[in-house]
mmCIF file of C-alpha atoms and ligand atoms in Angstrom:
data_model
loop_
_atom_site.group_PDB
_atom_site.id
_atom_site.type_symbol
_atom_site.label_atom_id
_atom_site.label_comp_id
_atom_site.label_asym_id
_atom_site.label_seq_id
_atom_site.Cartn_x
_atom_site.Cartn_y
_atom_site.Cartn_z
ATOM 1 C CA UNK A 223 84.160 292.383 122.279
ATOM 2 C CA UNK A 224 82.031 294.841 124.221
ATOM 3 C CA UNK A 225 80.362 297.290 122.026
ATOM 4 C CA UNK A 226 80.336 297.157 118.000
ATOM 5 C CA UNK A 227 80.213 300.811 116.726
ATOM 6 C CA UNK A 228 82.811 301.100 114.167
ATOM 7 C CA UNK A 229 85.523 298.797 112.311
ATOM 8 C CA UNK A 230 87.998 299.399 115.058
ATOM 9 C CA UNK A 231 85.685 297.387 117.432
ATOM 10 C CA UNK A 232 86.652 294.144 115.038
ATOM 11 C CA UNK A 233 90.540 294.477 115.348
ATOM 12 C CA UNK A 234 91.704 291.921 112.776
ATOM 13 C CA UNK A 235 89.542 292.024 109.743
ATOM 14 C CA UNK A 236 91.299 289.063 108.468
ATOM 15 C CA UNK A 237 90.079 286.804 111.389
ATOM 16 C CA UNK A 238 86.449 288.700 111.462
ATOM 17 C CA UNK A 239 85.913 287.379 107.655
ATOM 18 C CA UNK A 240 87.159 283.755 108.778
ATOM 19 C CA UNK A 241 84.691 283.739 111.146
ATOM 20 C CA UNK A 242 81.965 285.024 108.623
ATOM 21 C CA UNK A 243 83.019 282.401 106.131
ATOM 22 C CA UNK A 244 82.931 279.800 109.022
ATOM 23 C CA UNK A 245 79.105 281.102 110.198
ATOM 24 C CA UNK A 246 78.115 281.292 106.397
ATOM 25 C CA UNK A 247 78.937 277.791 106.043
ATOM 26 C CA UNK A 248 77.002 276.759 108.905
ATOM 27 C CA UNK A 249 74.848 279.335 110.681
ATOM 28 C CA UNK A 250 73.606 277.295 113.379
ATOM 29 C CA UNK A 251 76.974 276.240 114.573
ATOM 30 C CA UNK A 252 76.465 278.467 117.810
ATOM 31 C CA UNK A 253 72.940 277.868 118.443
ATOM 32 C CA UNK A 254 73.350 277.231 122.422
ATOM 33 C CA UNK A 255 75.600 280.447 122.773
ATOM 34 C CA UNK A 256 72.538 282.782 123.170
ATOM 35 C CA UNK A 257 70.392 280.426 125.251
ATOM 36 C CA UNK A 258 68.414 282.564 127.756
ATOM 37 C CA UNK A 259 70.074 285.726 126.450
ATOM 38 C CA UNK A 260 67.856 288.528 125.374
ATOM 39 C CA UNK A 261 68.579 291.177 122.460
ATOM 40 C CA UNK A 262 66.914 294.180 122.269
ATOM 41 C CA UNK A 263 66.684 296.010 119.230
ATOM 42 C CA UNK A 264 65.686 299.837 119.483
ATOM 43 C CA UNK A 265 64.617 301.590 116.247
ATOM 44 C CA UNK A 266 64.245 305.399 116.217
ATOM 45 C CA UNK A 267 64.019 304.985 112.477
ATOM 46 C CA UNK A 268 62.869 302.706 109.794
ATOM 47 C CA UNK A 269 64.384 299.602 108.661
ATOM 48 C CA UNK A 270 63.697 296.346 106.602
ATOM 49 C CA UNK A 271 67.137 294.382 106.097
ATOM 50 C CA UNK A 272 68.718 295.602 109.783
ATOM 51 C CA UNK A 273 65.205 294.562 111.640
ATOM 52 C CA UNK A 274 65.084 291.176 109.690
ATOM 53 C CA UNK A 275 68.820 290.173 109.402
ATOM 54 C CA UNK A 276 69.527 291.282 112.920
ATOM 55 C CA UNK A 277 66.794 289.110 114.356
ATOM 56 C CA UNK A 278 67.661 286.349 112.242
ATOM 57 C CA UNK A 279 71.353 286.782 113.383
ATOM 58 C CA UNK A 280 70.133 286.097 117.196
ATOM 59 C CA UNK A 281 67.617 283.509 116.619
ATOM 60 C CA UNK A 282 70.604 281.761 114.895
ATOM 61 C CA UNK A 283 72.486 281.981 118.114
ATOM 62 C CA UNK A 284 69.593 280.931 120.088
ATOM 63 C CA UNK A 285 68.617 284.088 121.755
ATOM 64 C CA UNK A 286 65.575 285.326 122.517
ATOM 65 C CA UNK A 287 64.355 289.102 120.635
ATOM 66 C CA UNK A 288 62.578 292.159 121.704
ATOM 67 C CA UNK A 289 61.980 294.550 119.092
ATOM 68 C CA UNK A 290 61.000 298.077 119.837
ATOM 69 C CA UNK A 291 60.111 301.068 117.313
ATOM 70 C CA UNK A 292 60.314 304.118 119.386
ATOM 71 C CA UNK A 293 58.056 306.091 116.950
ATOM 72 C CA UNK A 294 55.117 303.464 117.140
ATOM 73 C CA UNK A 295 53.694 302.616 120.605
ATOM 74 C CA UNK A 296 56.458 304.088 123.048
ATOM 75 C CA UNK A 297 56.406 307.327 124.388
ATOM 76 C CA UNK A 298 57.919 310.147 122.531
ATOM 77 C CA UNK A 299 61.237 310.798 124.202
ATOM 78 C CA UNK A 300 62.999 313.908 125.011
ATOM 79 C CA UNK A 301 66.824 313.499 124.358
ATOM 80 C CA UNK A 302 67.949 316.786 125.939
ATOM 81 C CA UNK A 303 69.172 317.145 129.398
ATOM 82 C CA UNK A 304 67.720 320.270 131.138
ATOM 83 C CA UNK A 305 64.869 320.828 129.293
ATOM 84 C CA UNK A 306 61.369 321.837 130.790
ATOM 85 C CA UNK A 307 59.312 318.928 129.756
ATOM 86 C CA UNK A 308 56.166 320.576 129.368
ATOM 87 C CA UNK A 309 55.666 319.733 125.368
ATOM 88 C CA UNK A 310 54.771 316.735 123.438
ATOM 89 C CA UNK A 311 57.490 314.117 125.188
ATOM 90 C CA UNK A 312 56.228 312.461 128.231
ATOM 91 C CA UNK A 313 59.442 310.764 128.968
ATOM 92 C CA UNK A 314 63.119 311.265 129.039
ATOM 93 C CA UNK A 315 65.672 309.284 127.521
ATOM 94 C CA UNK A 316 67.914 309.177 130.437
ATOM 95 C CA UNK A 317 64.990 307.118 132.130
ATOM 96 C CA UNK A 318 64.079 305.318 129.019
ATOM 97 C CA UNK A 319 67.702 303.841 128.584
ATOM 98 C CA UNK A 320 68.264 302.134 131.801
ATOM 99 C CA UNK A 321 64.576 300.787 132.007
ATOM 100 C CA UNK A 322 65.317 299.312 128.410
ATOM 101 C CA UNK A 323 68.707 298.027 129.660
ATOM 102 C CA UNK A 324 66.861 296.027 132.509
ATOM 103 C CA UNK A 325 65.189 293.711 130.157
ATOM 104 C CA UNK A 326 67.716 292.492 127.943
ATOM 105 C CA UNK A 327 71.747 291.313 127.748
ATOM 106 C CA UNK A 328 72.554 293.071 124.515
ATOM 107 C CA UNK A 329 70.980 296.508 123.084
ATOM 108 C CA UNK A 330 71.207 297.369 119.192
ATOM 109 C CA UNK A 331 70.190 300.775 118.277
ATOM 110 C CA UNK A 332 69.129 302.650 115.134
ATOM 111 C CA UNK A 333 69.359 306.373 115.481
ATOM 112 C CA UNK A 334 69.888 308.475 112.153
ATOM 113 C CA UNK A 335 71.867 311.533 111.881
ATOM 114 C CA UNK A 336 68.921 314.438 112.521
ATOM 115 C CA UNK A 337 70.464 317.134 110.467
ATOM 116 C CA UNK A 338 69.704 319.474 113.578
ATOM 117 C CA UNK A 339 73.049 319.782 115.079
ATOM 118 C CA UNK A 340 76.165 318.509 113.254
ATOM 119 C CA UNK A 341 78.212 318.493 116.586
ATOM 120 C CA UNK A 342 75.370 316.275 118.434
ATOM 121 C CA UNK A 343 75.189 313.854 115.173
ATOM 122 C CA UNK A 344 78.733 313.374 114.784
ATOM 123 C CA UNK A 345 79.532 313.122 118.424
ATOM 124 C CA UNK A 346 76.956 310.166 118.338
ATOM 125 C CA UNK A 347 74.990 311.530 121.208
ATOM 126 C CA UNK A 348 72.175 308.956 121.226
ATOM 127 C CA UNK A 349 74.340 305.924 120.521
ATOM 128 C CA UNK A 350 76.855 307.151 123.329
ATOM 129 C CA UNK A 351 74.016 307.680 126.089
ATOM 130 C CA UNK A 352 72.794 304.168 125.200
ATOM 131 C CA UNK A 353 76.399 303.029 125.890
ATOM 132 C CA UNK A 354 76.730 305.277 128.927
ATOM 133 C CA UNK A 355 73.289 304.472 130.850
ATOM 134 C CA UNK A 356 71.976 301.234 129.462
ATOM 135 C CA UNK A 357 74.693 299.047 131.659
ATOM 136 C CA UNK A 358 74.724 296.914 128.692
ATOM 137 C CA UNK A 359 76.704 296.276 125.597
ATOM 138 C CA UNK A 360 75.552 298.163 122.641
ATOM 139 C CA UNK A 361 75.944 297.974 118.885
ATOM 140 C CA UNK A 362 75.088 299.930 116.337
ATOM 141 C CA UNK A 363 72.262 299.378 113.777
ATOM 142 C CA UNK A 364 73.322 302.579 111.909
ATOM 143 C CA UNK A 365 73.851 305.520 113.935
ATOM 144 C CA UNK A 366 74.272 309.113 113.236
ATOM 145 C CA UNK A 367 77.818 308.435 111.611
ATOM 146 C CA UNK A 368 78.430 305.026 110.691
ATOM 147 C CA UNK A 369 76.578 301.694 109.541
ATOM 148 C CA UNK A 370 79.246 298.885 110.585
ATOM 149 C CA UNK A 371 77.012 296.124 110.257
ATOM 150 C CA UNK A 372 76.342 297.142 106.600
ATOM 151 C CA UNK A 373 79.989 297.754 105.964
ATOM 152 C CA UNK A 374 80.974 294.546 107.297
ATOM 153 C CA UNK A 375 78.741 292.653 105.114
ATOM 154 C CA UNK A 376 79.904 294.952 102.208
ATOM 155 C CA UNK A 377 83.235 293.675 102.790
ATOM 156 C CA UNK A 378 82.166 289.892 103.180
ATOM 157 C CA UNK A 379 80.526 290.455 99.657
ATOM 158 C CA UNK A 380 83.501 291.869 98.108
ATOM 159 C CA UNK A 381 85.673 289.189 99.496
ATOM 160 C CA UNK A 382 83.471 286.686 98.085
ATOM 161 C CA UNK A 383 83.169 288.112 94.334
ATOM 162 C CA UNK A 384 86.868 289.656 93.984
ATOM 163 C CA UNK A 385 89.385 288.247 91.514
ATOM 164 C CA UNK A 386 92.143 289.802 92.362
ATOM 165 C CA UNK A 387 93.725 290.387 95.671
ATOM 166 C CA UNK A 388 93.276 294.279 96.005
ATOM 167 C CA UNK A 389 90.412 295.221 93.408
ATOM 168 C CA UNK A 390 89.709 298.597 92.752
ATOM 169 C CA UNK A 391 86.341 299.738 94.535
ATOM 170 C CA UNK A 392 84.890 302.934 93.493
ATOM 171 C CA UNK A 393 82.517 304.479 96.256
ATOM 172 C CA UNK A 394 80.194 306.936 93.783
ATOM 173 C CA UNK A 395 77.445 309.668 95.188
ATOM 174 C CA UNK A 396 74.111 309.265 93.209
ATOM 175 C CA UNK A 397 71.210 311.734 93.137
ATOM 176 C CA UNK A 398 68.057 311.500 95.595
ATOM 177 C CA UNK A 399 65.640 313.807 96.091
ATOM 178 C CA UNK A 400 65.716 313.847 99.992
ATOM 179 C CA UNK A 401 68.688 314.523 102.410
ATOM 180 C CA UNK A 402 70.251 311.428 103.727
ATOM 181 C CA UNK A 403 72.826 310.922 106.206
ATOM 182 C CA UNK A 404 76.564 310.247 105.537
ATOM 183 C CA UNK A 405 76.782 307.254 107.827
ATOM 184 C CA UNK A 406 76.921 304.628 105.000
ATOM 185 C CA UNK A 407 79.368 306.170 102.982
ATOM 186 C CA UNK A 408 81.523 307.267 105.820
ATOM 187 C CA UNK A 409 81.508 303.753 107.106
ATOM 188 C CA UNK A 410 82.005 302.043 103.687
ATOM 189 C CA UNK A 411 85.007 304.212 103.498
ATOM 190 C CA UNK A 412 86.188 303.362 106.997
ATOM 191 C CA UNK A 413 85.877 299.640 106.266
ATOM 192 C CA UNK A 414 87.428 299.882 102.739
ATOM 193 C CA UNK A 415 90.513 301.729 104.183
ATOM 194 C CA UNK A 416 91.045 299.084 106.761
ATOM 195 C CA UNK A 417 90.689 296.196 103.979
ATOM 196 C CA UNK A 418 93.336 298.284 101.956
ATOM 197 C CA UNK A 419 91.793 297.797 98.503
ATOM 198 C CA UNK A 420 92.471 299.977 95.559
ATOM 199 C CA UNK A 421 89.795 302.817 96.882
ATOM 200 C CA UNK A 422 88.516 305.665 95.308
ATOM 201 C CA UNK A 423 85.637 308.344 96.355
ATOM 202 C CA UNK A 424 83.663 310.238 93.587
ATOM 203 C CA UNK A 425 81.168 313.047 94.249
ATOM 204 C CA UNK A 426 79.909 316.466 92.826
ATOM 205 C CA UNK A 427 82.235 319.187 94.478
ATOM 206 C CA UNK A 428 80.575 320.430 97.729
ATOM 207 C CA UNK A 429 79.785 316.883 98.718
ATOM 208 C CA UNK A 430 83.222 316.054 100.427
ATOM 209 C CA UNK A 431 82.991 313.539 103.347
ATOM 210 C CA UNK A 432 84.572 313.994 106.905
ATOM 211 C CA UNK A 433 88.448 313.809 106.358
ATOM 212 C CA UNK A 434 88.401 311.308 109.178
ATOM 213 C CA UNK A 435 86.573 308.639 107.055
ATOM 214 C CA UNK A 436 88.035 309.732 103.854
ATOM 215 C CA UNK A 437 91.601 308.657 105.102
ATOM 216 C CA UNK A 438 93.785 307.820 102.280
ATOM 217 C CA UNK A 439 91.227 307.340 99.907
ATOM 218 C CA UNK A 440 91.756 308.776 96.370
ATOM 219 C CA UNK A 441 88.784 311.524 95.749
ATOM 220 C CA UNK A 442 87.951 312.004 92.189
ATOM 221 C CA UNK A 443 85.569 314.702 91.161
ATOM 222 C CA UNK A 444 85.332 313.164 87.690
ATOM 223 C CA UNK A 445 82.945 310.170 87.927
ATOM 224 C CA UNK A 446 83.757 308.845 84.330
ATOM 225 C CA UNK A 447 87.379 308.974 85.080
ATOM 226 C CA UNK A 448 86.729 307.488 88.649
ATOM 227 C CA UNK A 449 84.889 304.224 87.249
ATOM 228 C CA UNK A 450 87.611 303.442 84.845
ATOM 229 C CA UNK A 451 88.857 300.101 85.374
ATOM 230 C CA UNK A 452 86.557 299.853 88.430
ATOM 231 C CA UNK A 453 85.830 295.971 89.878
ATOM 232 C CA UNK A 454 83.319 297.086 92.229
ATOM 233 C CA UNK A 455 80.929 300.039 91.928
ATOM 234 C CA UNK A 456 79.219 301.133 95.250
ATOM 235 C CA UNK A 457 76.701 303.906 94.793
ATOM 236 C CA UNK A 458 74.958 305.824 97.500
ATOM 237 C CA UNK A 459 73.431 309.062 97.943
ATOM 238 C CA UNK A 460 74.338 311.463 100.886
ATOM 239 C CA UNK A 461 73.548 315.123 101.943
ATOM 240 C CA UNK A 462 76.561 317.393 102.162
ATOM 241 C CA UNK A 463 78.842 317.156 105.087
ATOM 242 C CA UNK A 464 81.085 320.501 104.770
ATOM 243 C CA UNK A 465 80.442 323.661 106.754
ATOM 244 C CA UNK A 466 77.227 325.401 106.325
ATOM 245 C CA UNK A 467 75.626 323.040 104.059
ATOM 246 C CA UNK A 468 75.762 320.231 106.767
ATOM 247 C CA UNK A 469 72.548 318.204 105.804
ATOM 248 C CA UNK A 470 71.742 320.044 102.541
ATOM 249 C CA UNK A 471 70.821 318.353 99.159
ATOM 250 C CA UNK A 472 72.942 320.368 96.714
ATOM 251 C CA UNK A 473 72.427 318.559 93.617
ATOM 252 C CA UNK A 474 70.124 316.118 92.039
ATOM 253 C CA UNK A 475 72.119 315.889 88.650
ATOM 254 C CA UNK A 476 70.884 312.701 87.148
ATOM 255 C CA UNK A 477 73.773 312.559 85.224
ATOM 256 C CA UNK A 478 75.547 311.129 88.374
ATOM 257 C CA UNK A 479 72.963 307.893 88.173
ATOM 258 C CA UNK A 480 74.778 304.955 87.860
ATOM 259 C CA UNK A 481 73.904 303.554 84.205
ATOM 260 C CA UNK A 482 75.443 301.597 81.575
ATOM 261 C CA UNK A 483 77.234 304.757 80.318
ATOM 262 C CA UNK A 484 79.640 304.915 83.523
ATOM 263 C CA UNK A 485 79.301 300.850 84.032
ATOM 264 C CA UNK A 486 81.022 300.451 80.770
ATOM 265 C CA UNK A 487 84.127 302.020 81.145
ATOM 266 C CA UNK A 488 85.028 299.662 84.312
ATOM 267 C CA UNK A 489 86.606 296.202 84.253
ATOM 268 C CA UNK A 490 82.865 294.570 83.870
ATOM 269 C CA UNK A 491 82.844 295.724 87.543
ATOM 270 C CA UNK A 492 79.697 294.492 89.878
ATOM 271 C CA UNK A 493 77.464 297.062 91.243
ATOM 272 C CA UNK A 494 76.444 297.219 94.811
ATOM 273 C CA UNK A 495 74.186 299.345 97.070
ATOM 274 C CA UNK A 496 73.028 298.885 100.560
ATOM 275 C CA UNK A 497 69.530 299.339 99.880
ATOM 276 C CA UNK A 498 66.772 300.775 100.236
ATOM 277 C CA UNK A 499 67.549 302.155 96.734
ATOM 278 C CA UNK A 500 65.643 304.700 94.309
ATOM 279 C CA UNK A 501 65.642 303.108 90.630
ATOM 280 C CA UNK A 502 66.413 305.537 88.067
ATOM 281 C CA UNK A 503 67.715 307.970 90.549
ATOM 282 C CA UNK A 504 70.783 306.223 91.890
ATOM 283 C CA UNK A 505 70.698 303.545 89.665
ATOM 284 C CA UNK A 506 68.987 302.477 86.100
ATOM 285 C CA UNK A 507 66.585 299.430 85.890
ATOM 286 C CA UNK A 508 69.343 297.843 83.755
ATOM 287 C CA UNK A 509 72.121 298.089 86.112
ATOM 288 C CA UNK A 510 70.448 296.993 89.137
ATOM 289 C CA UNK A 511 68.831 294.148 87.103
ATOM 290 C CA UNK A 512 72.014 293.274 85.452
ATOM 291 C CA UNK A 513 73.929 290.018 86.091
ATOM 292 C CA UNK A 514 76.751 292.196 88.047
ATOM 293 C CA UNK A 515 74.304 293.367 90.711
ATOM 294 C CA UNK A 516 75.377 292.175 93.762
ATOM 295 C CA UNK A 517 72.330 293.926 95.942
ATOM 296 C CA UNK A 518 70.644 291.109 97.008
ATOM 297 C CA UNK A 519 73.690 288.746 98.035
ATOM 298 C CA UNK A 520 74.863 291.867 99.877
ATOM 299 C CA UNK A 521 71.599 292.288 101.636
ATOM 300 C CA UNK A 522 71.738 288.679 102.432
ATOM 301 C CA UNK A 523 75.376 288.896 103.869
ATOM 302 C CA UNK A 524 73.642 290.975 106.817
ATOM 303 C CA UNK A 525 72.499 288.189 108.581
ATOM 304 C CA UNK A 526 76.358 286.840 108.234
ATOM 305 C CA UNK A 527 77.737 289.847 109.565
ATOM 306 C CA UNK A 528 75.128 290.569 112.368
ATOM 307 C CA UNK A 529 75.667 286.630 113.445
ATOM 308 C CA UNK A 530 79.430 287.332 113.719
ATOM 309 C CA UNK A 531 78.861 290.615 116.126
ATOM 310 C CA UNK A 532 76.436 289.035 118.052
ATOM 311 C CA UNK A 533 78.419 285.851 118.660
ATOM 312 C CA UNK A 534 81.503 288.073 119.515
ATOM 313 C CA UNK A 535 79.335 290.186 121.860
ATOM 314 C CA UNK A 536 77.762 286.853 123.766
ATOM 315 C CA UNK A 537 81.332 285.581 124.164
ATOM 316 C CA UNK A 538 82.505 288.678 126.087
ATOM 317 C CA UNK A 539 79.152 288.680 128.239
ATOM 318 C CA UNK A 540 80.840 285.785 130.385
HETATM 319 C C1 AN0 B 125 69.345 305.292 104.926
HETATM 320 C C2 AN0 B 125 70.445 306.086 104.793
HETATM 321 O O1 AN0 B 125 70.766 306.769 103.745
HETATM 322 O O2 AN0 B 125 71.310 306.067 105.689
HETATM 323 C C3 AN0 B 125 69.375 303.727 105.211
HETATM 324 C C4 AN0 B 125 70.277 303.145 104.515
HETATM 325 C C5 AN0 B 125 70.664 301.668 104.979
HETATM 326 N N1 AN0 B 125 68.396 305.537 103.610
HETATM 327 C C6 AN0 B 125 67.316 306.002 103.733
HETATM 328 O O3 AN0 B 125 66.487 306.524 104.333
HETATM 329 C C7 AN0 B 125 66.675 306.042 102.499
HETATM 330 N N1 CP B 126 70.618 298.406 104.319
HETATM 331 C C1 CP B 126 69.865 298.659 105.552
HETATM 332 O O1 CP B 126 70.396 298.878 106.784
HETATM 333 O O2 CP B 126 68.516 298.682 105.173
HETATM 334 P P1 CP B 126 67.437 298.799 105.993
HETATM 335 O O3 CP B 126 67.408 300.368 106.058
HETATM 336 O O4 CP B 126 66.183 298.532 105.757
HETATM 337 O O5 CP B 126 67.725 298.359 107.606
#
């Protein structure tokens, strides 16, 4: 696997899950594989889990790690070609990327949707520049449209906790004061569809996701109806995707906050969220603290998904 930007790079999900459970049983099994190989992690946005779990994964594999926070200590980067650089950005990304590539063997990039230009976001302009100009294999640590390391960890978690072959999984929108990207729900939908679970998406009108990610999922606008009989509830906020409303917050209706009211109609569902989560906006204290909350094991599985991905990338370095 050269690059890892979506579920399509994984091919056979069953095989990837087998590898994940093999690594979970012995996370240092491939500790020689990354000897004298350097991972560079480049962050355009904040992170706690991705930063720590991906670094830990690289250490499991014996790699060296360099972490760069672009906004803390690096030169501010111009990302548009053709701009007269007389403003506050001293360096162009077209030089910065190959320079970064020259110091490492694999590059991870975190670059959220900027909500300035929908086309740029949905064409993954930043991530694709890394793929094109770094000369190195690249993986997404959440880009504009997807967060595949998160979705892979989510899939591992569901496989660990499910009690039937094809559980009912509900992705629910929940309120949040700020505009958040669609990357997590897009990606989660893509992986749930690939896993062929009984998958339902629920959100208020106006929050429709890009149809390429929704795929064959059922969309149910009535949240209570969607939750009926659910085995897993996955909460996430996202800003609007459609038309003129791209990147806008259309609602902060706390009726959509996941509470005992909705959980009581499920099949004693597990609660999931990628974190960071705003309590009592996305989910009540009671639900996130309940025995059915998987948020911590889910975050812990980020180390496993990242180890599988880096292992595969190292294997294809040759
Ligand atoms: C980010 C998002 O919603 O995409 C990262 C989630 C993993 N969340 C926030 O910015 C709060
Ligand atoms: N879930 C996740 O990616 O968390 P961070 O933003 O803290 O990395």
